[in-house]
């Protein structure tokens, strides 16, 4: 049985069942935006939120089936007996996260190492630069994080970024479990009441200009033994359109490319 309760946070969806676990998902639907010189800050922030020690300890994990924290989407699944404690922890982390300089440097190093390890993998190369070539580096969908932009991110950048985008204005919370609406309302009031919205963000996405002719982008690396082909559609179509296919791809040995 489904039910819904309206709150300032958004709509709280609750599905009753007899499961011994409760699942929670919080989504924040921000408008597309570019981070320019600090591209990659979303990934850095997500890693910091999930870092062991700063935001949760071994004791917190007891009874957690799964957990993933992020600036745009967070979720956790908890055994029913520990749900209240875990939900209070979950809300506290999202409303008042802890970010440290030492952990920031560690997470940046990990992401930089990941970029360095993609130079010989066609799939990683296409995934990283394909949309940049199609949309352009100034477009939110084409923005590319690099070693330079990751190195430029400071602790203050992370704090400001989180305060701007991790806000309740565009948030929705979904809870699946055997709980009453009154219990959920009280729990929300006790945990998220201090979560305040930032100033409205003006975000506009430049219109993607299709090339006059079919555009082919080649990324050559002679040391790679197979090739990756990706077809990307940048036309702005509704999901209902029969032509609404964002992209498709194919991997095959370079010798069979033709």
CSV table of C-alpha atoms in Angstrom, one decimal:
chain,number,residue,atom,x,y,z
A,1,UNK,CA,0.0,0.0,0.0
A,2,UNK,CA,1.4,3.4,-1.0
A,3,UNK,CA,0.8,6.7,0.7
A,4,UNK,CA,2.2,10.1,0.5
A,5,UNK,CA,2.7,13.0,2.9
A,6,UNK,CA,3.5,16.5,1.7
A,7,UNK,CA,6.3,18.5,3.4
A,8,UNK,CA,8.5,21.4,2.6
A,9,UNK,CA,11.3,18.9,1.8
A,10,UNK,CA,9.3,17.6,-1.1
A,11,UNK,CA,7.0,14.6,-1.1
A,12,UNK,CA,7.7,11.8,1.3
A,13,UNK,CA,6.7,8.5,-0.2
A,14,UNK,CA,6.2,5.6,2.0
A,15,UNK,CA,5.5,2.0,0.9
A,16,UNK,CA,4.4,-0.4,3.7
A,17,UNK,CA,5.6,-3.9,3.6
A,18,UNK,CA,6.6,-6.6,6.0
A,19,UNK,CA,10.3,-6.5,5.3
A,20,UNK,CA,12.8,-6.5,8.1
A,21,UNK,CA,14.8,-3.7,6.5
A,22,UNK,CA,13.9,-0.1,5.6
A,23,UNK,CA,15.3,1.7,2.6
A,24,UNK,CA,15.7,5.5,2.2
A,25,UNK,CA,16.6,7.5,-0.9
A,26,UNK,CA,17.1,11.3,-1.0
A,27,UNK,CA,17.4,12.9,-4.4
A,28,UNK,CA,18.2,16.6,-5.1
A,29,UNK,CA,17.2,17.6,-8.6
A,30,UNK,CA,19.5,20.6,-9.3
A,31,UNK,CA,19.6,22.3,-12.7
A,32,UNK,CA,22.6,21.5,-14.9
A,33,UNK,CA,25.6,23.8,-14.1
A,34,UNK,CA,29.2,24.2,-15.0
A,35,UNK,CA,32.0,24.1,-12.5
A,36,UNK,CA,34.7,25.4,-14.9
A,37,UNK,CA,38.1,25.6,-13.2
A,38,UNK,CA,37.1,23.2,-10.5
A,39,UNK,CA,35.4,20.6,-12.7
A,40,UNK,CA,35.1,17.3,-10.8
A,41,UNK,CA,34.1,18.9,-7.5
A,42,UNK,CA,30.9,16.8,-7.4
A,43,UNK,CA,33.0,13.6,-7.4
A,44,UNK,CA,35.3,14.9,-4.8
A,45,UNK,CA,32.4,15.9,-2.6
A,46,UNK,CA,30.7,12.5,-2.9
A,47,UNK,CA,34.0,10.8,-2.0
A,48,UNK,CA,34.4,13.0,1.1
A,49,UNK,CA,30.8,12.3,2.2
A,50,UNK,CA,31.5,8.5,2.0
A,51,UNK,CA,35.0,8.7,3.6
A,52,UNK,CA,35.4,6.5,6.6
A,53,UNK,CA,36.0,8.4,9.8
A,54,UNK,CA,34.9,12.0,8.9
A,55,UNK,CA,31.2,11.3,8.6
A,56,UNK,CA,30.7,7.8,10.0
A,57,UNK,CA,32.5,5.3,12.1
A,58,UNK,CA,32.5,1.5,12.5
A,59,UNK,CA,29.8,1.8,15.1
A,60,UNK,CA,27.5,3.6,12.6
A,61,UNK,CA,27.8,0.8,10.1
A,62,UNK,CA,26.3,-1.8,12.5
A,63,UNK,CA,23.0,-2.7,11.0
A,64,UNK,CA,23.5,-0.8,7.8
A,65,UNK,CA,22.9,-3.1,4.8
A,66,UNK,CA,24.1,-0.5,2.3
A,67,UNK,CA,24.8,3.2,2.2
A,68,UNK,CA,25.9,5.7,-0.4
A,69,UNK,CA,26.1,9.4,0.1
A,70,UNK,CA,26.2,12.1,-2.5
A,71,UNK,CA,25.6,15.7,-3.2
A,72,UNK,CA,22.8,14.8,-5.7
A,73,UNK,CA,21.6,11.5,-4.4
A,74,UNK,CA,22.0,9.6,-1.2
A,75,UNK,CA,20.5,6.3,0.0
A,76,UNK,CA,20.8,3.7,2.8
A,77,UNK,CA,19.2,0.5,3.8
A,78,UNK,CA,19.0,-0.4,7.5
A,79,UNK,CA,17.6,-3.2,9.6
A,80,UNK,CA,14.4,-2.1,11.2
A,81,UNK,CA,15.7,-2.2,14.7
A,82,UNK,CA,18.4,0.4,13.9
A,83,UNK,CA,16.4,2.5,11.5
A,84,UNK,CA,15.8,5.6,13.8
A,85,UNK,CA,19.5,5.8,14.7
A,86,UNK,CA,20.6,5.4,11.1
A,87,UNK,CA,18.1,8.0,9.9
A,88,UNK,CA,19.3,10.5,12.5
A,89,UNK,CA,22.9,9.9,11.4
A,90,UNK,CA,21.9,10.2,7.7
A,91,UNK,CA,20.2,13.5,8.2
A,92,UNK,CA,23.0,14.9,10.4
A,93,UNK,CA,25.6,14.0,7.7
A,94,UNK,CA,23.6,15.6,4.9
A,95,UNK,CA,22.7,18.8,6.9
A,96,UNK,CA,26.1,19.3,8.6
A,97,UNK,CA,28.8,17.2,6.9
A,98,UNK,CA,32.4,17.1,8.0
A,99,UNK,CA,35.1,17.9,5.5
A,100,UNK,CA,38.8,17.8,6.4
A,101,UNK,CA,41.8,18.9,4.5
A,102,UNK,CA,43.7,15.6,4.9
A,103,UNK,CA,40.7,13.7,3.6
A,104,UNK,CA,40.3,16.1,0.7
A,105,UNK,CA,43.9,15.6,-0.4
A,106,UNK,CA,43.5,11.8,-0.2
A,107,UNK,CA,40.3,11.8,-2.3
A,108,UNK,CA,41.8,14.1,-4.9
A,109,UNK,CA,44.8,11.9,-5.2
A,110,UNK,CA,42.6,8.9,-5.7
A,111,UNK,CA,40.6,10.6,-8.5
A,112,UNK,CA,43.8,11.9,-10.2
A,113,UNK,CA,45.2,8.4,-10.1
A,114,UNK,CA,42.0,7.1,-11.7
A,115,UNK,CA,42.3,9.6,-14.5
A,116,UNK,CA,46.0,8.6,-15.1
A,117,UNK,CA,44.9,4.9,-15.4
A,118,UNK,CA,42.4,5.6,-18.2
A,119,UNK,CA,44.9,6.5,-20.9
A,120,UNK,CA,45.1,3.1,-22.4
A,121,UNK,CA,41.4,2.0,-22.1
A,122,UNK,CA,39.2,2.9,-25.1
A,123,UNK,CA,36.0,2.7,-23.1
A,124,UNK,CA,37.3,5.1,-20.4
A,125,UNK,CA,38.7,7.5,-23.0
A,126,UNK,CA,35.4,7.6,-24.9
A,127,UNK,CA,33.4,8.0,-21.7
A,128,UNK,CA,35.7,10.9,-20.6
A,129,UNK,CA,36.1,12.9,-23.8
A,130,UNK,CA,33.1,11.8,-26.0
A,131,UNK,CA,30.6,14.3,-24.6
A,132,UNK,CA,33.2,17.0,-24.4
A,133,UNK,CA,33.8,16.7,-28.1
A,134,UNK,CA,30.1,16.6,-28.8
A,135,UNK,CA,28.8,19.4,-26.4
A,136,UNK,CA,31.9,21.5,-26.0
A,137,UNK,CA,34.0,22.0,-22.8
A,138,UNK,CA,31.9,24.9,-21.6
A,139,UNK,CA,28.6,23.0,-21.6
A,140,UNK,CA,27.6,21.2,-18.3
A,141,UNK,CA,27.2,17.9,-20.3
A,142,UNK,CA,30.6,18.3,-21.9
A,143,UNK,CA,32.6,19.5,-18.9
A,144,UNK,CA,35.6,17.4,-18.3
A,145,UNK,CA,37.4,17.0,-15.0
A,146,UNK,CA,41.2,16.9,-15.4
A,147,UNK,CA,44.2,16.6,-13.2
A,148,UNK,CA,44.5,20.4,-13.3
A,149,UNK,CA,40.9,21.1,-12.2
A,150,UNK,CA,41.0,18.5,-9.5
A,151,UNK,CA,44.3,19.9,-8.1
A,152,UNK,CA,42.6,23.4,-8.1
A,153,UNK,CA,39.8,22.3,-5.7
A,154,UNK,CA,40.2,23.6,-2.2
A,155,UNK,CA,38.5,22.7,1.1
A,156,UNK,CA,36.6,26.1,0.9
A,157,UNK,CA,35.5,25.3,-2.6
A,158,UNK,CA,33.9,22.0,-1.4
A,159,UNK,CA,32.2,23.7,1.6
A,160,UNK,CA,30.7,26.5,-0.6
A,161,UNK,CA,29.7,24.0,-3.4
A,162,UNK,CA,27.9,21.8,-0.9
A,163,UNK,CA,26.1,24.7,0.7
A,164,UNK,CA,24.9,25.9,-2.7
A,165,UNK,CA,23.7,22.7,-4.2
A,166,UNK,CA,22.8,20.3,-1.3
A,167,UNK,CA,19.6,22.1,-0.3
A,168,UNK,CA,16.0,21.0,0.3
A,169,UNK,CA,14.4,23.2,-2.3
A,170,UNK,CA,14.5,20.6,-5.0
A,171,UNK,CA,14.8,17.5,-2.8
A,172,UNK,CA,12.5,14.5,-2.6
A,173,UNK,CA,12.7,11.7,0.0
A,174,UNK,CA,11.5,8.2,-0.6
A,175,UNK,CA,11.2,5.7,2.2
A,176,UNK,CA,10.2,2.0,1.8
A,177,UNK,CA,9.4,0.1,5.0
A,178,UNK,CA,6.8,-0.8,7.6
A,179,UNK,CA,6.4,2.7,9.2
A,180,UNK,CA,3.5,5.0,10.0
A,181,UNK,CA,3.1,8.4,8.5
A,182,UNK,CA,2.9,10.1,11.9
A,183,UNK,CA,6.2,8.5,12.9
A,184,UNK,CA,7.9,9.7,9.7
A,185,UNK,CA,6.6,13.3,10.1
A,186,UNK,CA,7.9,13.5,13.6
A,187,UNK,CA,11.2,12.0,12.6
A,188,UNK,CA,11.6,14.5,9.7
A,189,UNK,CA,10.8,17.4,12.0
A,190,UNK,CA,13.4,16.3,14.5
A,191,UNK,CA,16.1,15.7,11.9
A,192,UNK,CA,15.7,17.9,8.9
A,193,UNK,CA,14.1,21.0,10.4
A,194,UNK,CA,17.5,22.9,10.4
A,195,UNK,CA,18.2,22.1,6.8
A,196,UNK,CA,17.8,25.6,5.1
A,197,UNK,CA,17.8,26.5,1.4
A,198,UNK,CA,20.5,28.7,-0.1
A,199,UNK,CA,19.7,31.6,-2.4
A,200,UNK,CA,18.1,30.7,-5.7
A,201,UNK,CA,20.6,29.6,-8.3
A,202,UNK,CA,20.3,31.0,-11.8
A,203,UNK,CA,21.4,28.2,-14.1
A,204,UNK,CA,21.1,28.3,-17.8
A,205,UNK,CA,22.3,25.7,-20.3
A,206,UNK,CA,23.5,26.9,-23.6
A,207,UNK,CA,21.8,25.4,-26.6
A,208,UNK,CA,23.8,22.7,-28.3
A,209,UNK,CA,24.5,23.7,-31.8
A,210,UNK,CA,24.7,20.7,-34.1
A,211,UNK,CA,27.5,20.7,-36.7
A,212,UNK,CA,26.5,21.6,-40.3
A,213,UNK,CA,27.7,18.2,-41.4
A,214,UNK,CA,28.0,14.8,-39.7
A,215,UNK,CA,30.9,15.2,-37.3
A,216,UNK,CA,33.5,12.4,-36.7
A,217,UNK,CA,35.9,12.7,-33.8
A,218,UNK,CA,38.9,10.3,-33.8
A,219,UNK,CA,41.0,9.7,-30.7
A,220,UNK,CA,44.2,7.8,-31.8
A,221,UNK,CA,46.3,5.7,-29.5
A,222,UNK,CA,48.6,3.3,-31.4
A,223,UNK,CA,49.2,1.1,-28.3
A,224,UNK,CA,45.6,0.0,-28.0
A,225,UNK,CA,44.6,-3.2,-29.7
A,226,UNK,CA,40.9,-2.6,-30.0
A,227,UNK,CA,38.7,0.4,-30.8
A,228,UNK,CA,35.6,2.0,-29.3
A,229,UNK,CA,32.9,3.5,-31.5
A,230,UNK,CA,30.3,5.8,-29.9
A,231,UNK,CA,27.3,7.5,-31.6
A,232,UNK,CA,26.0,10.4,-29.6
A,233,UNK,CA,22.8,12.3,-30.2
A,234,UNK,CA,22.9,15.9,-28.9
A,235,UNK,CA,19.4,16.8,-30.3
A,236,UNK,CA,17.0,18.0,-27.6
A,237,UNK,CA,14.2,15.5,-27.8
A,238,UNK,CA,11.4,14.5,-25.5
A,239,UNK,CA,11.6,11.0,-23.9
A,240,UNK,CA,8.4,10.1,-25.8
A,241,UNK,CA,10.1,10.7,-29.2
A,242,UNK,CA,10.9,7.6,-31.2
A,243,UNK,CA,14.2,9.3,-32.0
A,244,UNK,CA,15.1,9.8,-28.3
A,245,UNK,CA,18.3,7.7,-28.2
A,246,UNK,CA,21.1,9.5,-26.3
A,247,UNK,CA,24.0,7.3,-27.5
A,248,UNK,CA,25.0,3.8,-28.4
A,249,UNK,CA,28.4,2.2,-28.6
A,250,UNK,CA,30.4,-0.7,-30.0
A,251,UNK,CA,33.7,-2.3,-29.0
A,252,UNK,CA,35.7,-4.4,-31.4
A,253,UNK,CA,39.3,-5.3,-32.3
A,254,UNK,CA,41.0,-2.6,-34.3
A,255,UNK,CA,41.8,-5.0,-37.1
A,256,UNK,CA,38.0,-5.5,-37.6
A,257,UNK,CA,37.1,-1.8,-37.4
A,258,UNK,CA,36.4,-1.4,-41.1
